[in-house]
Amino acid sequence: MRLEQLQAFLAIAQTGSFQQAARTCGITQSTISRQIQALEADLGTELFHRTSHAKLTLGGELLLPRIRKICQEWQTAKEELADLIAGKQPELCIAVIHSLCGSYLPPVLQKFCHDYPDVQLRVTSLGSDRALKVLKDGLVDLAIVMNNRFLTTSREMVVEVLYDEPIEVLTAANHPLAQYEFVPWSELIRYPQVVFKDGYGMQRLIQDRFERMEATLQSALEVNTLDAFRGVVRQGELIALLPQSALLEARLDPTLAIRSLASNNTSGLADASSLTRRVVMVTTQDRLQIPPIKHFWQLVRENIPLQIDQQRSAS
């Protein structure tokens, strides 16, 4: 059974004539007759009485509303697909790590909303692993995350490196580590930390580094918002390792201190080098062909690395 056979059946039922239906479909009368014969052979019953007027048989009457619905659904699907290709999608869903939502992303969001006022932009703040999962499940169109090569190497994935940034130490202003300009790892590992919950790239990055140094990460508390990190660290006992982009507000808080990690290995600990993370933008090949998604992708490429460079120049 083929779609053109169903369309031929519907045209004959509507016009009452094989000849008129052929003109409507833009084919010859012999072609439309063969299509109906093939459909009848497939179904095992005649669909029209062959008289001067093509009248539906009982079987044809039974099929008519169902075939009409199939053809209507097909037409609707074609129109929706054409709208999608033309960029007329109703919404654009993205998943983004927390640190970008409050720092580098808002100007991009504003620009996109100005350029595509008819597209509802939906932004969800998630950990990197979760964001990549909902992207693979088709729940979002694009993700901006900390790179995880194990989750972004599928052939259908498109990955754009946005920037690399250092991981820094957040402490209370009166914490012992605040006396250092560059915090030695030998001192850092002595203090309990507040960390991201499991499923966040930062949690995995820090845990891996401690394991490579054969040191124990004293994970005293897990949270998942930057406000919570600042609030807990402000109490004075716990410290946190956070990416530079997550510390923009903390730099303005006199009750908090931000220190760089020591990059040399004077502590005697193995691999006690400075720590960085890579932030990437990810989508799929097919999504990148859709105009609103492609436009958002380009806005991020043009604006976020530029903001990073401007911030580094200013500091």
Short mmCIF file of N, CA and C in Angstrom, two decimals, residues 86-254:
data_model
loop_
_atom_site.label_atom_id
_atom_site.label_comp_id
_atom_site.label_asym_id
_atom_site.label_seq_id
_atom_site.Cartn_x
_atom_site.Cartn_y
_atom_site.Cartn_z
N ALA A 86 12.00 25.73 7.88
CA ALA A 86 12.00 27.17 7.64
C ALA A 86 12.27 27.98 8.91
N GLY A 87 12.41 27.29 10.04
CA GLY A 87 12.71 27.99 11.29
C GLY A 87 11.49 28.45 12.05
N LYS A 88 10.32 27.89 11.75
CA LYS A 88 9.09 28.32 12.41
C LYS A 88 8.72 27.42 13.57
N GLN A 89 9.74 26.94 14.30
CA GLN A 89 9.46 26.09 15.44
C GLN A 89 8.93 26.93 16.60
N PRO A 90 8.03 26.37 17.43
CA PRO A 90 7.41 27.17 18.49
C PRO A 90 8.34 27.47 19.66
N GLU A 91 9.35 26.62 19.91
CA GLU A 91 10.22 26.84 21.05
C GLU A 91 11.62 26.30 20.79
N LEU A 92 12.57 26.82 21.57
CA LEU A 92 13.95 26.36 21.56
C LEU A 92 14.33 26.06 23.00
N CYS A 93 14.71 24.81 23.26
CA CYS A 93 15.04 24.37 24.62
C CYS A 93 16.54 24.12 24.74
N ILE A 94 17.15 24.71 25.74
CA ILE A 94 18.58 24.51 25.97
C ILE A 94 18.82 24.15 27.43
N ALA A 95 19.87 23.38 27.66
CA ALA A 95 20.30 23.03 29.01
C ALA A 95 21.70 23.61 29.22
N VAL A 96 21.90 24.29 30.34
CA VAL A 96 23.14 25.03 30.56
C VAL A 96 23.63 24.82 31.99
N ILE A 97 24.94 24.71 32.16
CA ILE A 97 25.50 24.62 33.50
C ILE A 97 25.25 25.92 34.27
N HIS A 98 25.18 25.81 35.59
CA HIS A 98 24.76 26.91 36.44
C HIS A 98 25.60 28.17 36.27
N SER A 99 26.91 28.00 36.15
CA SER A 99 27.79 29.16 36.16
C SER A 99 27.55 30.09 34.98
N LEU A 100 27.10 29.56 33.85
CA LEU A 100 26.87 30.41 32.68
C LEU A 100 25.54 31.14 32.76
N CYS A 101 24.57 30.55 33.45
CA CYS A 101 23.24 31.16 33.51
C CYS A 101 23.27 32.56 34.13
N GLY A 102 24.14 32.76 35.08
CA GLY A 102 24.20 34.05 35.75
C GLY A 102 25.34 34.93 35.30
N SER A 103 26.13 34.48 34.31
CA SER A 103 27.29 35.26 33.93
C SER A 103 27.30 35.61 32.44
N TYR A 104 27.74 34.68 31.60
CA TYR A 104 27.98 35.00 30.20
C TYR A 104 26.78 34.78 29.29
N LEU A 105 25.79 34.03 29.75
CA LEU A 105 24.69 33.68 28.86
C LEU A 105 23.61 34.75 28.69
N PRO A 106 23.24 35.52 29.72
CA PRO A 106 22.11 36.47 29.57
C PRO A 106 22.16 37.38 28.34
N PRO A 107 23.31 37.97 27.96
CA PRO A 107 23.30 38.81 26.74
C PRO A 107 22.94 38.02 25.49
N VAL A 108 23.35 36.76 25.45
CA VAL A 108 23.01 35.91 24.30
C VAL A 108 21.52 35.64 24.27
N LEU A 109 20.94 35.36 25.43
CA LEU A 109 19.50 35.11 25.50
C LEU A 109 18.70 36.31 25.03
N GLN A 110 19.12 37.49 25.47
CA GLN A 110 18.41 38.71 25.08
C GLN A 110 18.49 38.94 23.58
N LYS A 111 19.67 38.71 23.01
CA LYS A 111 19.85 38.90 21.57
C LYS A 111 18.98 37.91 20.78
N PHE A 112 18.95 36.66 21.22
CA PHE A 112 18.15 35.67 20.51
C PHE A 112 16.66 36.02 20.56
N CYS A 113 16.18 36.41 21.73
CA CYS A 113 14.77 36.77 21.87
C CYS A 113 14.41 37.96 20.97
N HIS A 114 15.35 38.86 20.77
CA HIS A 114 15.13 39.99 19.87
C HIS A 114 15.09 39.53 18.42
N ASP A 115 15.96 38.58 18.07
CA ASP A 115 16.05 38.11 16.68
C ASP A 115 14.92 37.15 16.32
N TYR A 116 14.46 36.37 17.30
CA TYR A 116 13.39 35.39 17.06
C TYR A 116 12.27 35.59 18.09
N PRO A 117 11.50 36.67 17.97
CA PRO A 117 10.47 36.96 18.98
C PRO A 117 9.35 35.93 19.03
N ASP A 118 9.16 35.16 17.96
CA ASP A 118 8.07 34.18 17.93
C ASP A 118 8.49 32.80 18.45
N VAL A 119 9.75 32.65 18.80
CA VAL A 119 10.23 31.37 19.34
C VAL A 119 10.35 31.48 20.86
N GLN A 120 9.64 30.61 21.57
CA GLN A 120 9.71 30.59 23.03
C GLN A 120 11.03 29.94 23.45
N LEU A 121 11.89 30.71 24.11
CA LEU A 121 13.18 30.20 24.55
C LEU A 121 13.05 29.65 25.96
N ARG A 122 13.44 28.40 26.14
CA ARG A 122 13.35 27.74 27.45
C ARG A 122 14.75 27.30 27.88
N VAL A 123 15.17 27.80 29.03
CA VAL A 123 16.52 27.53 29.54
C VAL A 123 16.41 26.74 30.84
N THR A 124 17.09 25.62 30.91
CA THR A 124 17.11 24.80 32.12
C THR A 124 18.54 24.70 32.62
N SER A 125 18.73 24.99 33.90
CA SER A 125 20.05 24.90 34.50
C SER A 125 20.25 23.50 35.07
N LEU A 126 21.25 22.80 34.53
CA LEU A 126 21.50 21.41 34.93
C LEU A 126 23.00 21.15 35.03
N GLY A 127 23.34 20.08 35.74
CA GLY A 127 24.70 19.61 35.73
C GLY A 127 25.06 19.06 34.36
N SER A 128 26.35 18.98 34.06
CA SER A 128 26.80 18.62 32.72
C SER A 128 26.29 17.24 32.28
N ASP A 129 26.45 16.24 33.13
CA ASP A 129 26.05 14.89 32.73
C ASP A 129 24.56 14.81 32.47
N ARG A 130 23.77 15.45 33.33
CA ARG A 130 22.32 15.44 33.15
C ARG A 130 21.92 16.21 31.89
N ALA A 131 22.60 17.32 31.63
CA ALA A 131 22.29 18.12 30.44
C ALA A 131 22.55 17.32 29.17
N LEU A 132 23.64 16.57 29.13
CA LEU A 132 23.95 15.77 27.95
C LEU A 132 22.96 14.62 27.80
N LYS A 133 22.47 14.10 28.90
CA LYS A 133 21.49 13.01 28.82
C LYS A 133 20.18 13.50 28.23
N VAL A 134 19.69 14.66 28.70
CA VAL A 134 18.42 15.15 28.17
C VAL A 134 18.57 15.58 26.70
N LEU A 135 19.79 15.99 26.31
CA LEU A 135 20.03 16.28 24.90
C LEU A 135 19.92 15.00 24.07
N LYS A 136 20.56 13.93 24.53
CA LYS A 136 20.49 12.66 23.81
C LYS A 136 19.07 12.09 23.77
N ASP A 137 18.30 12.38 24.81
CA ASP A 137 16.91 11.90 24.87
C ASP A 137 15.97 12.77 24.05
N GLY A 138 16.48 13.86 23.47
CA GLY A 138 15.65 14.73 22.64
C GLY A 138 14.79 15.71 23.41
N LEU A 139 15.08 15.91 24.69
CA LEU A 139 14.27 16.82 25.51
C LEU A 139 14.73 18.26 25.39
N VAL A 140 15.96 18.48 24.95
CA VAL A 140 16.46 19.83 24.68
C VAL A 140 17.14 19.82 23.31
N ASP A 141 17.32 21.01 22.75
CA ASP A 141 17.91 21.14 21.42
C ASP A 141 19.42 21.36 21.46
N LEU A 142 19.91 21.85 22.59
CA LEU A 142 21.32 22.25 22.66
C LEU A 142 21.73 22.27 24.13
N ALA A 143 22.99 21.95 24.39
CA ALA A 143 23.51 21.96 25.76
C ALA A 143 24.85 22.69 25.80
N ILE A 144 25.05 23.47 26.86
CA ILE A 144 26.35 24.10 27.12
C ILE A 144 26.84 23.53 28.45
N VAL A 145 27.93 22.78 28.39
CA VAL A 145 28.33 21.96 29.53
C VAL A 145 29.84 21.92 29.68
N MET A 146 30.25 21.36 30.80
CA MET A 146 31.66 21.01 30.95
C MET A 146 31.91 19.76 30.14
N ASN A 147 32.98 19.74 29.38
CA ASN A 147 33.21 18.65 28.43
C ASN A 147 33.33 17.31 29.13
N ASN A 148 32.68 16.33 28.53
CA ASN A 148 32.81 14.94 28.96
C ASN A 148 32.93 14.10 27.69
N ARG A 149 34.16 13.78 27.32
CA ARG A 149 34.40 13.13 26.02
C ARG A 149 33.69 11.79 25.91
N PHE A 150 33.35 11.18 27.04
CA PHE A 150 32.66 9.89 26.99
C PHE A 150 31.19 10.05 26.58
N LEU A 151 30.66 11.28 26.73
CA LEU A 151 29.26 11.52 26.40
C LEU A 151 29.08 12.36 25.15
N THR A 152 30.17 12.86 24.56
CA THR A 152 30.04 13.76 23.41
C THR A 152 30.73 13.24 22.16
N THR A 153 31.10 11.97 22.14
CA THR A 153 31.84 11.45 20.99
C THR A 153 30.96 10.69 20.00
N SER A 154 29.65 10.65 20.21
CA SER A 154 28.77 9.98 19.26
C SER A 154 28.86 10.67 17.90
N ARG A 155 28.66 9.91 16.84
CA ARG A 155 28.84 10.45 15.49
C ARG A 155 27.85 11.57 15.19
N GLU A 156 26.66 11.50 15.80
CA GLU A 156 25.65 12.53 15.50
C GLU A 156 25.88 13.83 16.26
N MET A 157 26.80 13.82 17.23
CA MET A 157 27.03 15.01 18.05
C MET A 157 27.97 16.01 17.37
N VAL A 158 27.65 17.29 17.54
CA VAL A 158 28.52 18.38 17.11
C VAL A 158 28.99 19.10 18.37
N VAL A 159 30.28 19.25 18.53
CA VAL A 159 30.85 19.84 19.75
C VAL A 159 31.69 21.07 19.38
N GLU A 160 31.39 22.17 20.03
CA GLU A 160 32.14 23.42 19.84
C GLU A 160 32.80 23.81 21.16
N VAL A 161 34.13 23.87 21.16
CA VAL A 161 34.85 24.30 22.36
C VAL A 161 34.66 25.81 22.52
N LEU A 162 34.18 26.24 23.70
CA LEU A 162 33.95 27.66 23.95
C LEU A 162 35.14 28.30 24.69
N TYR A 163 35.57 27.69 25.78
CA TYR A 163 36.70 28.26 26.52
C TYR A 163 37.21 27.26 27.55
N ASP A 164 38.42 27.50 28.00
CA ASP A 164 39.00 26.79 29.15
C ASP A 164 39.14 27.81 30.26
N GLU A 165 38.88 27.38 31.48
CA GLU A 165 38.99 28.31 32.59
C GLU A 165 39.59 27.63 33.81
N PRO A 166 40.30 28.40 34.64
CA PRO A 166 40.92 27.82 35.84
C PRO A 166 39.89 27.55 36.93
N ILE A 167 40.22 26.58 37.75
CA ILE A 167 39.45 26.30 38.96
C ILE A 167 40.14 27.04 40.11
N GLU A 168 39.36 27.75 40.92
CA GLU A 168 39.93 28.54 42.01
C GLU A 168 39.34 28.12 43.35
N VAL A 169 39.96 28.60 44.40
CA VAL A 169 39.56 28.24 45.76
C VAL A 169 38.70 29.34 46.35
N LEU A 170 37.51 28.97 46.81
CA LEU A 170 36.61 29.91 47.49
C LEU A 170 36.64 29.61 48.98
N THR A 171 36.95 30.64 49.77
CA THR A 171 36.99 30.49 51.22
C THR A 171 36.31 31.70 51.87
N ALA A 172 36.06 31.59 53.16
CA ALA A 172 35.66 32.77 53.92
C ALA A 172 36.85 33.71 54.01
N ALA A 173 36.59 35.00 54.19
CA ALA A 173 37.67 36.00 54.21
C ALA A 173 38.65 35.74 55.35
N ASN A 174 38.15 35.13 56.43
CA ASN A 174 39.02 34.88 57.59
C ASN A 174 39.52 33.44 57.66
N HIS A 175 39.38 32.69 56.59
CA HIS A 175 39.83 31.29 56.59
C HIS A 175 41.36 31.26 56.48
N PRO A 176 42.01 30.27 57.09
CA PRO A 176 43.48 30.19 57.02
C PRO A 176 44.03 30.18 55.59
N LEU A 177 43.32 29.60 54.64
CA LEU A 177 43.81 29.55 53.27
C LEU A 177 43.79 30.90 52.58
N ALA A 178 43.04 31.84 53.14
CA ALA A 178 42.95 33.18 52.53
C ALA A 178 44.27 33.94 52.64
N GLN A 179 45.18 33.47 53.47
CA GLN A 179 46.47 34.16 53.61
C GLN A 179 47.37 33.91 52.40
N TYR A 180 47.06 32.88 51.60
CA TYR A 180 47.89 32.55 50.45
C TYR A 180 47.43 33.30 49.20
N GLU A 181 48.39 33.69 48.39
CA GLU A 181 48.03 34.19 47.06
C GLU A 181 47.78 33.02 46.13
N PHE A 182 48.60 31.97 46.26
CA PHE A 182 48.43 30.73 45.53
C PHE A 182 48.38 29.60 46.56
N VAL A 183 47.26 28.93 46.64
CA VAL A 183 47.05 27.93 47.69
C VAL A 183 47.80 26.65 47.35
N PRO A 184 48.71 26.19 48.21
CA PRO A 184 49.41 24.92 47.97
C PRO A 184 48.44 23.75 48.12
N TRP A 185 48.60 22.74 47.29
CA TRP A 185 47.73 21.57 47.39
C TRP A 185 47.92 20.86 48.73
N SER A 186 49.12 20.91 49.25
CA SER A 186 49.38 20.25 50.55
C SER A 186 48.55 20.87 51.66
N GLU A 187 48.22 22.17 51.53
CA GLU A 187 47.36 22.83 52.51
C GLU A 187 45.88 22.62 52.17
N LEU A 188 45.58 22.67 50.89
CA LEU A 188 44.19 22.54 50.45
C LEU A 188 43.55 21.25 50.92
N ILE A 189 44.27 20.14 50.81
CA ILE A 189 43.68 18.84 51.11
C ILE A 189 43.40 18.64 52.60
N ARG A 190 43.85 19.56 53.42
CA ARG A 190 43.62 19.44 54.87
C ARG A 190 42.22 19.85 55.27
N TYR A 191 41.50 20.57 54.40
CA TYR A 191 40.25 21.18 54.81
C TYR A 191 39.03 20.51 54.14
N PRO A 192 37.94 20.38 54.90
CA PRO A 192 36.71 19.82 54.34
C PRO A 192 36.10 20.76 53.30
N GLN A 193 35.42 20.16 52.33
CA GLN A 193 34.90 20.95 51.21
C GLN A 193 33.40 20.79 51.04
N VAL A 194 32.80 21.81 50.46
CA VAL A 194 31.44 21.72 49.95
C VAL A 194 31.57 21.50 48.45
N VAL A 195 30.87 20.51 47.93
CA VAL A 195 31.06 20.10 46.53
C VAL A 195 29.71 20.02 45.81
N PHE A 196 29.78 19.93 44.49
CA PHE A 196 28.57 19.70 43.70
C PHE A 196 28.08 18.28 43.92
N LYS A 197 26.79 18.08 43.71
CA LYS A 197 26.22 16.75 43.82
C LYS A 197 26.73 15.86 42.71
N ASP A 198 26.57 14.55 42.90
CA ASP A 198 26.96 13.58 41.89
C ASP A 198 26.19 13.85 40.59
N GLY A 199 26.86 13.70 39.45
CA GLY A 199 26.25 14.00 38.17
C GLY A 199 26.68 15.33 37.61
N TYR A 200 27.40 16.10 38.40
CA TYR A 200 27.96 17.37 37.94
C TYR A 200 29.41 17.14 37.53
N GLY A 201 29.80 17.75 36.40
CA GLY A 201 31.15 17.58 35.90
C GLY A 201 32.21 18.04 36.89
N MET A 202 31.92 19.12 37.61
CA MET A 202 32.90 19.64 38.57
C MET A 202 33.16 18.64 39.68
N GLN A 203 32.13 17.96 40.13
CA GLN A 203 32.32 16.97 41.19
C GLN A 203 33.26 15.87 40.73
N ARG A 204 33.06 15.42 39.49
CA ARG A 204 33.90 14.36 38.93
C ARG A 204 35.33 14.86 38.71
N LEU A 205 35.48 16.10 38.23
CA LEU A 205 36.80 16.65 37.97
C LEU A 205 37.64 16.74 39.24
N ILE A 206 37.04 17.23 40.30
CA ILE A 206 37.77 17.38 41.56
C ILE A 206 38.08 16.02 42.17
N GLN A 207 37.10 15.12 42.16
CA GLN A 207 37.33 13.79 42.72
C GLN A 207 38.46 13.08 41.98
N ASP A 208 38.48 13.19 40.65
CA ASP A 208 39.55 12.56 39.86
C ASP A 208 40.92 13.14 40.22
N ARG A 209 40.98 14.46 40.40
CA ARG A 209 42.27 15.07 40.72
C ARG A 209 42.78 14.58 42.07
N PHE A 210 41.92 14.50 43.06
CA PHE A 210 42.35 14.02 44.38
C PHE A 210 42.81 12.57 44.31
N GLU A 211 42.11 11.76 43.53
CA GLU A 211 42.50 10.36 43.41
C GLU A 211 43.86 10.23 42.74
N ARG A 212 44.12 11.06 41.72
CA ARG A 212 45.41 11.03 41.04
C ARG A 212 46.53 11.46 41.98
N MET A 213 46.22 12.33 42.94
CA MET A 213 47.23 12.76 43.91
C MET A 213 47.31 11.81 45.10
N GLU A 214 46.47 10.74 45.06
CA GLU A 214 46.39 9.80 46.18
C GLU A 214 46.08 10.52 47.48
N ALA A 215 45.17 11.51 47.36
CA ALA A 215 44.73 12.27 48.53
C ALA A 215 43.24 12.03 48.73
N THR A 216 42.76 12.28 49.91
CA THR A 216 41.35 12.07 50.25
C THR A 216 40.59 13.38 50.18
N LEU A 217 39.55 13.41 49.38
CA LEU A 217 38.68 14.58 49.31
C LEU A 217 37.71 14.53 50.49
N GLN A 218 37.83 15.51 51.39
CA GLN A 218 36.93 15.57 52.54
C GLN A 218 35.64 16.27 52.13
N SER A 219 34.73 15.50 51.53
CA SER A 219 33.46 16.05 51.05
C SER A 219 32.47 16.09 52.20
N ALA A 220 32.30 17.29 52.77
CA ALA A 220 31.44 17.43 53.95
C ALA A 220 30.00 17.73 53.60
N LEU A 221 29.78 18.31 52.42
CA LEU A 221 28.43 18.77 52.07
C LEU A 221 28.29 18.86 50.57
N GLU A 222 27.13 18.45 50.06
CA GLU A 222 26.85 18.55 48.62
C GLU A 222 25.71 19.55 48.38
N VAL A 223 25.91 20.46 47.44
CA VAL A 223 24.87 21.42 47.05
C VAL A 223 24.86 21.52 45.53
N ASN A 224 23.90 22.26 44.99
CA ASN A 224 23.84 22.36 43.52
C ASN A 224 23.50 23.75 43.02
N THR A 225 23.66 24.78 43.87
CA THR A 225 23.49 26.15 43.40
C THR A 225 24.66 27.00 43.87
N LEU A 226 24.98 28.02 43.11
CA LEU A 226 26.10 28.89 43.47
C LEU A 226 25.79 29.70 44.72
N ASP A 227 24.52 30.08 44.89
CA ASP A 227 24.13 30.78 46.12
C ASP A 227 24.42 29.92 47.34
N ALA A 228 24.15 28.63 47.23
CA ALA A 228 24.38 27.72 48.36
C ALA A 228 25.88 27.60 48.64
N PHE A 229 26.69 27.53 47.60
CA PHE A 229 28.14 27.48 47.81
C PHE A 229 28.61 28.71 48.59
N ARG A 230 28.19 29.89 48.14
CA ARG A 230 28.64 31.11 48.81
C ARG A 230 28.14 31.16 50.26
N GLY A 231 26.89 30.78 50.45
CA GLY A 231 26.33 30.83 51.80
C GLY A 231 27.02 29.90 52.77
N VAL A 232 27.33 28.69 52.30
CA VAL A 232 27.99 27.71 53.17
C VAL A 232 29.43 28.12 53.46
N VAL A 233 30.16 28.50 52.42
CA VAL A 233 31.57 28.88 52.61
C VAL A 233 31.68 30.11 53.49
N ARG A 234 30.72 31.01 53.39
CA ARG A 234 30.74 32.24 54.19
C ARG A 234 30.73 31.95 55.70
N GLN A 235 30.25 30.76 56.09
CA GLN A 235 30.20 30.42 57.51
C GLN A 235 31.58 30.20 58.12
N GLY A 236 32.59 29.94 57.27
CA GLY A 236 33.96 29.98 57.78
C GLY A 236 34.73 28.68 57.80
N GLU A 237 34.06 27.51 57.84
CA GLU A 237 34.79 26.26 58.00
C GLU A 237 35.07 25.55 56.68
N LEU A 238 34.09 25.48 55.81
CA LEU A 238 34.24 24.73 54.56
C LEU A 238 34.81 25.61 53.45
N ILE A 239 35.49 24.96 52.51
CA ILE A 239 36.01 25.65 51.33
C ILE A 239 35.37 25.01 50.09
N ALA A 240 35.58 25.60 48.93
CA ALA A 240 35.04 25.04 47.69
C ALA A 240 36.01 25.30 46.55
N LEU A 241 36.06 24.36 45.63
CA LEU A 241 36.79 24.53 44.39
C LEU A 241 35.76 24.78 43.29
N LEU A 242 35.83 25.96 42.68
CA LEU A 242 34.83 26.35 41.69
C LEU A 242 35.50 26.97 40.47
N PRO A 243 34.86 26.85 39.31
CA PRO A 243 35.42 27.49 38.10
C PRO A 243 35.32 29.00 38.18
N GLN A 244 36.20 29.66 37.47
CA GLN A 244 36.28 31.12 37.52
C GLN A 244 34.95 31.79 37.20
N SER A 245 34.21 31.25 36.22
CA SER A 245 32.94 31.88 35.83
C SER A 245 31.87 31.76 36.89
N ALA A 246 32.05 30.85 37.85
CA ALA A 246 31.08 30.69 38.93
C ALA A 246 31.36 31.62 40.10
N LEU A 247 32.43 32.41 40.00
CA LEU A 247 32.87 33.21 41.13
C LEU A 247 32.73 34.71 40.90
N LEU A 248 31.99 35.11 39.88
CA LEU A 248 31.88 36.53 39.57
C LEU A 248 31.23 37.31 40.71
N GLU A 249 30.15 36.78 41.26
CA GLU A 249 29.48 37.47 42.37
C GLU A 249 30.30 37.38 43.65
N ALA A 250 30.97 36.25 43.83
CA ALA A 250 31.77 36.09 45.05
C ALA A 250 32.90 37.11 45.13
N ARG A 251 33.41 37.56 44.00
CA ARG A 251 34.50 38.55 43.99
C ARG A 251 34.05 39.89 44.55
N LEU A 252 32.76 40.13 44.54
CA LEU A 252 32.23 41.41 45.05
C LEU A 252 31.83 41.31 46.52
N ASP A 253 32.00 40.15 47.12
CA ASP A 253 31.57 39.91 48.50
C ASP A 253 32.77 40.03 49.45
N PRO A 254 32.80 41.01 50.31
CA PRO A 254 33.96 41.18 51.21
C PRO A 254 34.09 40.08 52.27
#
